Short mmCIF file of C-alpha atoms in Angstrom, two decimals:
data_model
loop_
_atom_site.label_atom_id
_atom_site.label_comp_id
_atom_site.label_asym_id
_atom_site.label_seq_id
_atom_site.Cartn_x
_atom_site.Cartn_y
_atom_site.Cartn_z
CA MET A 1 0.00 0.00 0.00
CA SER A 2 2.80 2.30 0.86
CA HIS A 3 4.57 1.38 -2.37
CA LEU A 4 1.38 2.14 -4.42
CA ASP A 5 0.84 5.45 -2.66
CA GLY A 6 4.43 6.36 -3.27
CA SER A 7 4.14 5.58 -6.99
CA ILE A 8 1.01 7.72 -7.32
CA ARG A 9 2.60 10.58 -5.42
CA GLY A 10 5.62 10.31 -7.68
CA GLY A 11 3.49 10.61 -10.83
CA GLN A 12 3.92 6.96 -11.86
CA LYS A 13 1.01 4.75 -12.89
CA PRO A 14 0.35 1.67 -10.70
CA ARG A 15 1.62 -1.56 -12.26
CA ALA A 16 -1.12 -3.40 -14.14
CA THR A 17 -1.88 -6.85 -12.86
CA LEU A 18 -4.13 -9.58 -14.26
CA GLY A 19 -6.77 -8.77 -11.67
CA THR A 20 -6.86 -5.04 -12.46
CA ILE A 21 -7.10 -5.79 -16.21
CA ILE A 22 -9.95 -8.28 -15.82
CA TYR A 23 -12.00 -5.99 -13.58
CA SER A 24 -11.31 -2.84 -15.65
CA LYS A 25 -14.28 -1.29 -17.45
CA THR A 26 -12.45 -1.20 -20.79
CA PHE A 27 -11.60 -4.90 -20.71
CA ARG A 28 -15.13 -5.93 -19.79
CA THR A 29 -16.60 -3.75 -22.54
CA ILE A 30 -14.31 -5.24 -25.19
CA ALA A 31 -14.80 -8.77 -23.91
CA THR A 32 -18.58 -8.39 -24.02
CA GLN A 33 -18.45 -7.16 -27.62
CA VAL A 34 -16.15 -10.02 -28.66
CA VAL A 35 -18.37 -12.64 -27.03
CA MET A 36 -21.45 -11.14 -28.67
CA ALA A 37 -19.75 -11.06 -32.09
CA VAL A 38 -18.63 -14.68 -31.77
CA PHE A 39 -22.15 -15.71 -30.73
CA VAL A 40 -23.71 -13.94 -33.71
CA VAL A 41 -21.21 -15.46 -36.16
CA MET A 42 -21.67 -18.95 -34.74
CA ALA A 43 -25.46 -18.63 -34.83
CA GLY A 44 -25.29 -17.45 -38.44
CA LEU A 45 -23.01 -20.34 -39.46
CA PHE A 46 -25.28 -22.84 -37.70
CA LEU A 47 -28.36 -21.54 -39.51
CA TYR A 48 -26.53 -21.39 -42.87
CA ASN A 49 -25.18 -24.95 -42.56
CA ASN A 50 -28.58 -26.21 -41.46
CA VAL A 51 -30.27 -24.62 -44.49
CA VAL A 52 -27.58 -25.92 -46.87
CA GLU A 53 -27.89 -29.47 -45.57
CA ASN A 54 -31.68 -29.42 -45.87
CA LEU A 55 -31.47 -28.07 -49.42
CA ARG A 56 -28.96 -30.74 -50.41
CA ALA A 57 -31.20 -33.40 -48.89
CA GLN A 58 -33.96 -32.17 -51.23
CA SER A 59 -31.53 -32.14 -54.23
CA ILE A 60 -31.73 -28.34 -54.52
CA ALA A 61 -28.59 -26.60 -55.76
CA THR A 62 -26.80 -24.26 -53.34
CA GLY A 63 -24.05 -21.68 -53.58
CA PHE A 64 -23.59 -18.55 -55.63
CA GLY A 65 -22.35 -20.27 -58.78
CA PHE A 66 -25.68 -19.47 -60.49
CA LEU A 67 -24.55 -15.84 -60.77
CA GLU A 68 -22.23 -16.89 -63.63
CA GLN A 69 -25.03 -18.66 -65.55
CA ASP A 70 -26.97 -17.09 -68.44
CA ALA A 71 -30.02 -15.19 -67.22
CA GLN A 72 -32.14 -16.19 -70.25
CA PHE A 73 -34.58 -13.31 -69.84
CA ASP A 74 -34.74 -9.74 -71.06
CA ILE A 75 -35.19 -6.59 -69.01
CA GLY A 76 -37.38 -3.73 -70.18
CA GLU A 77 -35.32 -0.83 -68.79
CA THR A 78 -31.55 -1.23 -68.75
CA PRO A 79 -29.16 1.64 -67.89
CA ILE A 80 -26.37 -0.58 -69.26
CA PRO A 81 -26.46 -2.98 -72.23
CA PHE A 82 -28.11 -6.29 -71.33
CA ASN A 83 -29.58 -9.25 -73.18
CA ALA A 84 -30.73 -12.76 -72.38
CA THR A 85 -27.26 -14.26 -72.85
CA ASP A 86 -25.75 -12.14 -70.07
CA THR A 87 -25.24 -13.58 -66.58
CA TYR A 88 -27.46 -13.36 -63.52
CA ALA A 89 -24.77 -11.22 -61.90
CA ARG A 90 -25.18 -8.61 -64.63
CA ALA A 91 -28.97 -8.85 -64.27
CA PHE A 92 -28.61 -8.06 -60.56
CA LEU A 93 -26.38 -5.13 -61.50
CA VAL A 94 -29.07 -3.79 -63.83
CA GLY A 95 -31.61 -4.12 -61.01
CA LEU A 96 -29.30 -2.31 -58.61
CA LEU A 97 -28.76 0.56 -61.06
CA ASN A 98 -32.52 0.86 -61.61
CA THR A 99 -33.06 0.92 -57.84
CA LEU A 100 -30.40 3.59 -57.37
CA ARG A 101 -31.85 5.65 -60.23
CA VAL A 102 -35.40 5.75 -58.89
CA SER A 103 -34.17 6.20 -55.30
CA ALA A 104 -31.93 9.15 -56.19
CA ALA A 105 -34.70 10.83 -58.18
CA GLY A 106 -37.17 10.10 -55.37
CA ILE A 107 -34.91 11.61 -52.70
CA LEU A 108 -34.41 14.74 -54.79
CA LEU A 109 -38.13 15.16 -55.51
CA ALA A 110 -39.20 14.32 -51.94
CA THR A 111 -36.67 16.80 -50.53
CA ILE A 112 -37.88 19.65 -52.76
CA LEU A 113 -41.54 18.91 -52.03
CA GLY A 114 -40.98 18.22 -48.33
CA PHE A 115 -39.02 21.40 -47.63
CA SER A 116 -41.47 23.52 -49.67
CA VAL A 117 -44.48 22.11 -47.83
CA GLY A 118 -42.65 22.31 -44.50
CA PHE A 119 -41.99 26.04 -44.94
CA ALA A 120 -45.60 26.47 -46.07
CA ARG A 121 -46.79 24.76 -42.86
CA VAL A 122 -45.29 27.56 -40.73
CA SER A 123 -46.30 30.34 -43.10
CA SER A 124 -48.33 33.27 -41.72
CA ASN A 125 -50.56 32.94 -44.80
CA TRP A 126 -53.63 31.07 -43.43
CA LEU A 127 -54.70 29.54 -46.75
CA LEU A 128 -51.19 28.38 -47.69
CA SER A 129 -50.69 26.83 -44.26
CA LYS A 130 -54.01 24.95 -44.40
CA VAL A 131 -53.37 23.68 -47.93
CA ALA A 132 -49.97 22.39 -46.80
CA THR A 133 -51.56 20.72 -43.77
CA GLY A 134 -54.13 19.01 -45.99
CA TYR A 135 -51.38 17.79 -48.34
CA VAL A 136 -49.42 16.28 -45.45
CA GLU A 137 -52.45 14.52 -43.98
CA ILE A 138 -53.41 13.02 -47.34
CA VAL A 139 -50.06 11.74 -48.61
CA ARG A 140 -48.76 10.31 -45.34
CA ASN A 141 -51.96 8.52 -44.30
CA ILE A 142 -52.42 6.55 -47.53
CA PRO A 143 -50.20 3.44 -47.82
CA VAL A 144 -47.37 4.01 -50.23
CA ILE A 145 -48.17 0.89 -52.25
CA LEU A 146 -51.70 2.21 -52.96
CA GLN A 147 -50.26 5.54 -54.09
CA VAL A 148 -47.89 3.80 -56.49
CA ILE A 149 -50.71 1.68 -57.94
CA PHE A 150 -52.95 4.76 -58.22
CA TRP A 151 -50.40 6.70 -60.27
CA ALA A 152 -49.72 3.63 -62.42
CA VAL A 153 -53.43 3.39 -63.24
CA VAL A 154 -53.61 7.12 -64.01
CA LEU A 155 -50.62 6.96 -66.35
CA ARG A 156 -51.91 3.83 -68.07
CA ASN A 157 -55.18 5.62 -68.88
CA LEU A 158 -53.47 8.45 -70.74
CA PRO A 159 -54.02 8.69 -74.53
CA ALA A 160 -52.24 6.26 -76.86
CA ALA A 161 -49.04 7.29 -78.63
CA ARG A 162 -50.81 8.52 -81.79
CA ASP A 163 -53.01 10.81 -79.64
CA ALA A 164 -50.22 11.88 -77.26
CA ILE A 165 -50.47 15.20 -75.44
CA ASP A 166 -48.13 17.53 -77.35
CA PHE A 167 -46.03 20.09 -75.45
CA GLY A 168 -44.91 22.34 -78.28
CA GLY A 169 -43.35 19.54 -80.32
CA PHE A 170 -40.58 19.01 -77.74
CA ALA A 171 -42.37 16.66 -75.32
CA PHE A 172 -45.16 14.10 -75.68
CA LEU A 173 -47.13 12.46 -72.88
CA ASN A 174 -48.99 9.20 -73.54
CA ASN A 175 -49.69 5.84 -71.93
CA ARG A 176 -46.20 4.67 -72.84
CA GLY A 177 -44.48 7.40 -70.87
CA LEU A 178 -43.14 10.91 -71.30
CA SER A 179 -40.87 11.49 -74.31
CA PHE A 180 -38.99 14.76 -74.49
CA ALA A 181 -36.19 16.35 -76.51
CA VAL A 182 -32.61 16.41 -75.23
CA PRO A 183 -29.34 17.75 -76.67
CA ALA A 184 -27.95 15.40 -79.29
CA THR A 185 -24.88 13.47 -78.18
CA ASP A 186 -21.73 15.55 -78.65
CA PRO A 187 -18.09 15.04 -77.51
CA VAL A 188 -18.21 18.34 -75.58
CA HIS A 189 -20.79 17.01 -73.13
CA GLY A 190 -18.19 15.00 -71.18
CA PRO A 191 -15.97 18.05 -70.46
CA MET A 192 -19.12 20.06 -69.60
CA ILE A 193 -20.08 17.54 -66.90
CA PHE A 194 -16.53 17.67 -65.54
CA ALA A 195 -16.66 21.51 -65.55
CA CYS A 196 -19.98 21.45 -63.68
CA PHE A 197 -18.51 19.11 -61.07
CA ALA A 198 -15.45 21.37 -60.73
CA GLY A 199 -17.79 24.35 -60.32
CA ILE A 200 -19.64 22.60 -57.46
CA VAL A 201 -16.35 21.81 -55.71
CA LEU A 202 -15.12 25.40 -56.11
CA ALA A 203 -18.47 26.77 -54.87
CA ILE A 204 -18.24 24.60 -51.73
CA LEU A 205 -14.63 25.69 -51.19
CA GLY A 206 -15.59 29.34 -51.71
CA GLY A 207 -18.44 29.04 -49.22
CA TYR A 208 -16.08 27.52 -46.64
CA LEU A 209 -13.50 30.32 -47.11
CA ALA A 210 -16.24 32.99 -46.93
CA ARG A 211 -17.50 31.51 -43.66
CA ARG A 212 -14.00 31.46 -42.18
CA HIS A 213 -13.53 35.08 -43.25
CA ARG A 214 -16.80 36.07 -41.56
CA GLU A 215 -15.89 34.23 -38.37
CA ASN A 216 -12.47 35.94 -38.23
CA THR A 217 -13.43 39.46 -39.30
CA GLY A 218 -17.19 39.71 -38.82
CA ARG A 219 -17.58 40.81 -42.46
CA TYR A 220 -20.14 38.94 -44.55
CA ILE A 221 -19.35 37.90 -48.12
CA SER A 222 -22.28 36.68 -50.19
CA MET A 223 -21.36 33.58 -52.21
CA LEU A 224 -24.78 33.08 -53.84
CA TRP A 225 -24.10 34.62 -57.24
CA PRO A 226 -20.41 33.56 -57.40
CA SER A 227 -21.52 29.96 -56.69
CA ILE A 228 -24.20 30.11 -59.39
CA GLY A 229 -21.62 31.55 -61.78
CA LEU A 230 -19.15 28.75 -61.05
CA ILE A 231 -21.68 25.92 -61.34
CA PHE A 232 -23.32 27.15 -64.55
CA GLY A 233 -20.67 29.49 -65.96
CA LEU A 234 -17.84 26.97 -66.26
CA PRO A 235 -19.93 24.46 -68.30
CA ALA A 236 -21.14 27.36 -70.46
CA ILE A 237 -17.53 28.40 -71.19
CA VAL A 238 -16.65 24.81 -72.11
CA TRP A 239 -19.75 24.67 -74.32
CA LEU A 240 -18.69 27.85 -76.17
CA LEU A 241 -15.13 26.59 -76.57
CA GLY A 242 -16.47 23.30 -77.92
CA GLY A 243 -18.27 25.05 -80.79
CA ALA A 244 -21.59 25.71 -79.03
CA PRO A 245 -23.46 22.66 -80.42
CA THR A 246 -27.24 23.22 -80.43
CA ALA A 247 -28.49 20.07 -82.16
CA LEU A 248 -31.43 18.39 -80.40
CA SER A 249 -32.66 14.82 -80.43
CA VAL A 250 -36.42 15.35 -80.77
CA PRO A 251 -38.84 12.44 -80.25
CA ALA A 252 -40.92 11.57 -83.30
CA LEU A 253 -43.75 9.06 -83.71
CA LYS A 254 -42.58 6.09 -85.77
CA GLY A 255 -44.86 3.09 -85.90
CA PHE A 256 -46.55 2.53 -82.56
CA ASN A 257 -44.16 4.54 -80.37
CA PHE A 258 -41.88 7.55 -80.26
CA ARG A 259 -38.26 7.34 -81.33
CA GLY A 260 -35.48 9.78 -80.38
CA GLY A 261 -35.09 11.98 -77.34
CA VAL A 262 -35.50 10.43 -73.91
CA THR A 263 -38.53 8.46 -72.75
CA ILE A 264 -39.43 7.96 -69.10
CA SER A 265 -41.53 4.82 -68.71
CA PRO A 266 -44.89 4.94 -66.88
CA GLU A 267 -43.63 2.27 -64.46
CA PHE A 268 -40.69 4.43 -63.41
CA THR A 269 -42.86 7.55 -63.23
CA ALA A 270 -45.57 5.89 -61.13
CA LEU A 271 -43.05 4.46 -58.69
CA LEU A 272 -41.17 7.76 -58.49
CA ILE A 273 -44.28 9.86 -57.83
CA GLY A 274 -45.69 7.38 -55.31
CA ILE A 275 -42.62 7.00 -53.09
CA ALA A 276 -41.63 10.67 -53.39
CA LEU A 277 -45.07 12.02 -52.42
CA TYR A 278 -45.32 9.59 -49.52
CA ALA A 279 -41.88 10.56 -48.16
CA SER A 280 -42.47 14.29 -48.74
CA GLY A 281 -45.32 14.27 -46.22
CA PHE A 282 -43.03 13.04 -43.44
CA ILE A 283 -40.18 15.32 -44.52
CA ALA A 284 -42.55 18.31 -44.40
CA GLU A 285 -43.40 17.54 -40.78
CA ILE A 286 -39.72 17.10 -39.93
CA VAL A 287 -38.95 20.50 -41.47
CA ARG A 288 -41.89 22.12 -39.65
CA ALA A 289 -40.72 20.72 -36.33
CA GLY A 290 -37.17 21.90 -36.97
CA LEU A 291 -38.25 25.44 -37.84
CA GLN A 292 -40.53 25.68 -34.81
CA ALA A 293 -37.76 24.37 -32.53
CA THR A 294 -35.94 27.70 -32.76
CA PRO A 295 -36.84 29.83 -29.72
CA ARG A 296 -39.11 32.71 -30.68
CA GLY A 297 -37.09 35.12 -28.59
CA GLN A 298 -33.95 34.56 -30.69
CA ILE A 299 -35.81 35.43 -33.88
CA GLU A 300 -37.25 38.59 -32.32
CA ALA A 301 -33.81 39.55 -31.00
CA ALA A 302 -32.28 39.12 -34.46
CA ARG A 303 -34.99 41.30 -35.97
CA SER A 304 -34.56 43.93 -33.29
CA ILE A 305 -30.92 44.50 -34.27
CA GLY A 306 -31.94 45.09 -37.89
CA LEU A 307 -31.08 41.77 -39.52
CA ARG A 308 -32.90 41.21 -42.79
CA PRO A 309 -35.35 38.27 -42.91
CA ARG A 310 -33.03 36.19 -45.10
CA PHE A 311 -30.14 36.74 -42.68
CA VAL A 312 -32.39 35.76 -39.76
CA MET A 313 -33.26 32.56 -41.60
CA ARG A 314 -29.67 31.93 -42.71
CA PHE A 315 -27.79 32.61 -39.48
CA VAL A 316 -30.37 32.15 -36.69
CA VAL A 317 -33.13 29.74 -37.72
CA LEU A 318 -31.50 27.27 -40.13
CA PRO A 319 -28.37 26.42 -38.06
CA GLN A 320 -30.58 25.39 -35.17
CA ALA A 321 -33.30 23.83 -37.31
CA LEU A 322 -30.87 21.62 -39.25
CA ARG A 323 -29.66 20.14 -35.98
CA VAL A 324 -33.22 18.87 -35.47
CA ILE A 325 -34.01 18.10 -39.11
CA VAL A 326 -31.03 16.07 -40.36
CA PRO A 327 -31.18 12.94 -38.09
CA PRO A 328 -34.86 12.06 -38.83
CA LEU A 329 -34.35 13.14 -42.44
CA THR A 330 -31.74 10.39 -42.75
CA SER A 331 -34.32 7.82 -41.64
CA GLN A 332 -36.76 9.08 -44.28
CA TYR A 333 -34.16 8.78 -47.03
CA VAL A 334 -33.39 5.20 -45.99
CA SER A 335 -37.12 4.40 -45.83
CA LEU A 336 -37.61 5.82 -49.33
CA ILE A 337 -34.85 3.60 -50.68
CA LYS A 338 -36.44 0.54 -49.08
CA ASN A 339 -39.90 1.56 -50.30
CA SER A 340 -38.59 1.38 -53.87
CA SER A 341 -38.69 -2.42 -53.44
CA ILE A 342 -42.45 -2.35 -54.11
CA ALA A 343 -41.63 -1.66 -57.77
CA VAL A 344 -42.70 -5.19 -58.59
CA VAL A 345 -46.39 -4.19 -58.25
CA VAL A 346 -46.10 -1.92 -61.29
CA GLY A 347 -43.56 -4.01 -63.22
CA TYR A 348 -40.55 -1.72 -62.84
CA PRO A 349 -37.37 -3.87 -63.07
CA ASP A 350 -35.70 -2.94 -59.80
CA LEU A 351 -33.43 -5.18 -57.76
CA VAL A 352 -36.26 -7.09 -56.04
CA ASN A 353 -38.17 -7.61 -59.29
CA ILE A 354 -35.12 -9.03 -61.06
CA GLY A 355 -34.15 -11.00 -57.95
CA ASN A 356 -37.58 -12.64 -57.89
CA THR A 357 -37.19 -13.66 -61.54
CA ALA A 358 -33.75 -15.13 -60.87
CA MET A 359 -35.07 -16.93 -57.80
CA ASN A 360 -37.96 -18.49 -59.71
CA GLN A 361 -35.71 -19.65 -62.54
CA THR A 362 -32.88 -21.09 -60.44
CA GLY A 363 -34.77 -22.17 -57.33
CA GLN A 364 -31.99 -20.72 -55.16
CA ALA A 365 -34.17 -18.56 -52.96
CA VAL A 366 -31.76 -18.26 -50.04
CA GLU A 367 -28.86 -16.98 -52.15
CA ALA A 368 -31.03 -14.60 -54.22
CA ILE A 369 -32.65 -13.09 -51.14
CA ALA A 370 -29.25 -12.85 -49.43
CA VAL A 371 -27.91 -10.85 -52.38
CA MET A 372 -30.89 -8.48 -52.25
CA MET A 373 -30.62 -8.04 -48.48
CA LEU A 374 -26.88 -7.38 -48.68
CA VAL A 375 -27.35 -4.77 -51.42
CA TYR A 376 -30.11 -2.91 -49.55
CA LEU A 377 -28.10 -3.04 -46.33
CA THR A 378 -25.05 -1.59 -48.09
CA VAL A 379 -27.01 1.18 -49.80
CA SER A 380 -28.76 2.12 -46.55
CA LEU A 381 -25.51 2.19 -44.57
CA VAL A 382 -23.80 4.34 -47.21
CA THR A 383 -26.74 6.77 -47.16
CA SER A 384 -26.67 6.93 -43.36
CA THR A 385 -22.91 7.51 -43.34
CA PHE A 386 -23.20 10.34 -45.86
CA MET A 387 -25.98 12.02 -43.87
CA ASN A 388 -24.08 11.59 -40.59
CA VAL A 389 -21.07 13.33 -42.13
CA TYR A 390 -23.33 16.14 -43.33
CA ASN A 391 -24.90 16.35 -39.86
CA ARG A 392 -21.46 16.86 -38.33
CA LEU A 393 -20.68 19.60 -40.85
CA VAL A 394 -23.86 21.58 -40.13
CA ALA A 395 -23.94 20.89 -36.37
CA ILE A 396 -23.49 23.88 -34.11
CA LYS A 397 -20.04 23.76 -32.51
CA GLU A 398 -20.64 24.34 -28.80
CA ARG A 399 -17.79 25.24 -26.48
#
């Protein structure tokens, strides 16, 4: 005891013994996690081996070798080239790309709608606020699968291609989708996309430097118009340097359907509208709660010192509202991605739809479902990680 007291008084740590290590909080925490991980792995291996043995007893093939076999079916919408002689692995890839495409478009549309309706919910305009409230109550209280089916039925009852609704000769809406004109393929488009990406990076960097300058000097530098100039100006300069191509690929009716331009299928559109509207109702309520979480006194204090309304929103309301909005918003984005799995009800070839086809053809249900679960888990975790990083960037740094 005297030796231990002397070591502590002399600034030396007491010598670690087996007993102190075993009863330390750190060791017990790590040991508990290791035991739990081993238990989970062992339970998973036991279940997997049990399923494999039962399948073999019933003469059902097991393993993931079927991914290298020919799929022997076609897919209606393929972001990448695909035909019946390609493998199941490539078919799953097509399904994944279709899932990511509709999910990304759905998140963008739901965010725009949700934030717009959320701001309208707290508006001082009585009519606008009530309309927004009615929108939220309707879209979030109807099951998402019914909304998707409803929009699919609506789109399927549009006029046939020969009687398509004409939007000035540049877009045509019919029961086979929306066809619209796009710029004809040109070599300058690749550098324009790169210039746009560089403009976004420079705008983010400029915003960061402007914020540091304001924090150090108290002087505000608006980066709105410089950011817009970078994002749109740089691609415009590249476009001019590339000869300013203006050729358009305009859809034209040939036979029973339109050729040229870009056509968005009714299946994709119905799924997109259904999942985006459903998610926008919840996002609107999240935004409303975040805006109303800011103490009223802080807003009145900001106004009393002469801050303009946009500065009150930018520097007082939003920093505190985002701290409330971002975490539940992440859950809504993940839910939207998972809701895209109901695409099978309208025939959109997403990951689950293609996985079901592969499962029915090969009879390897366990492996096909495992692939789908692993893909959705990965996509959800990546989305959560990205939103968590964003949450840390916008979080208020408290001392």
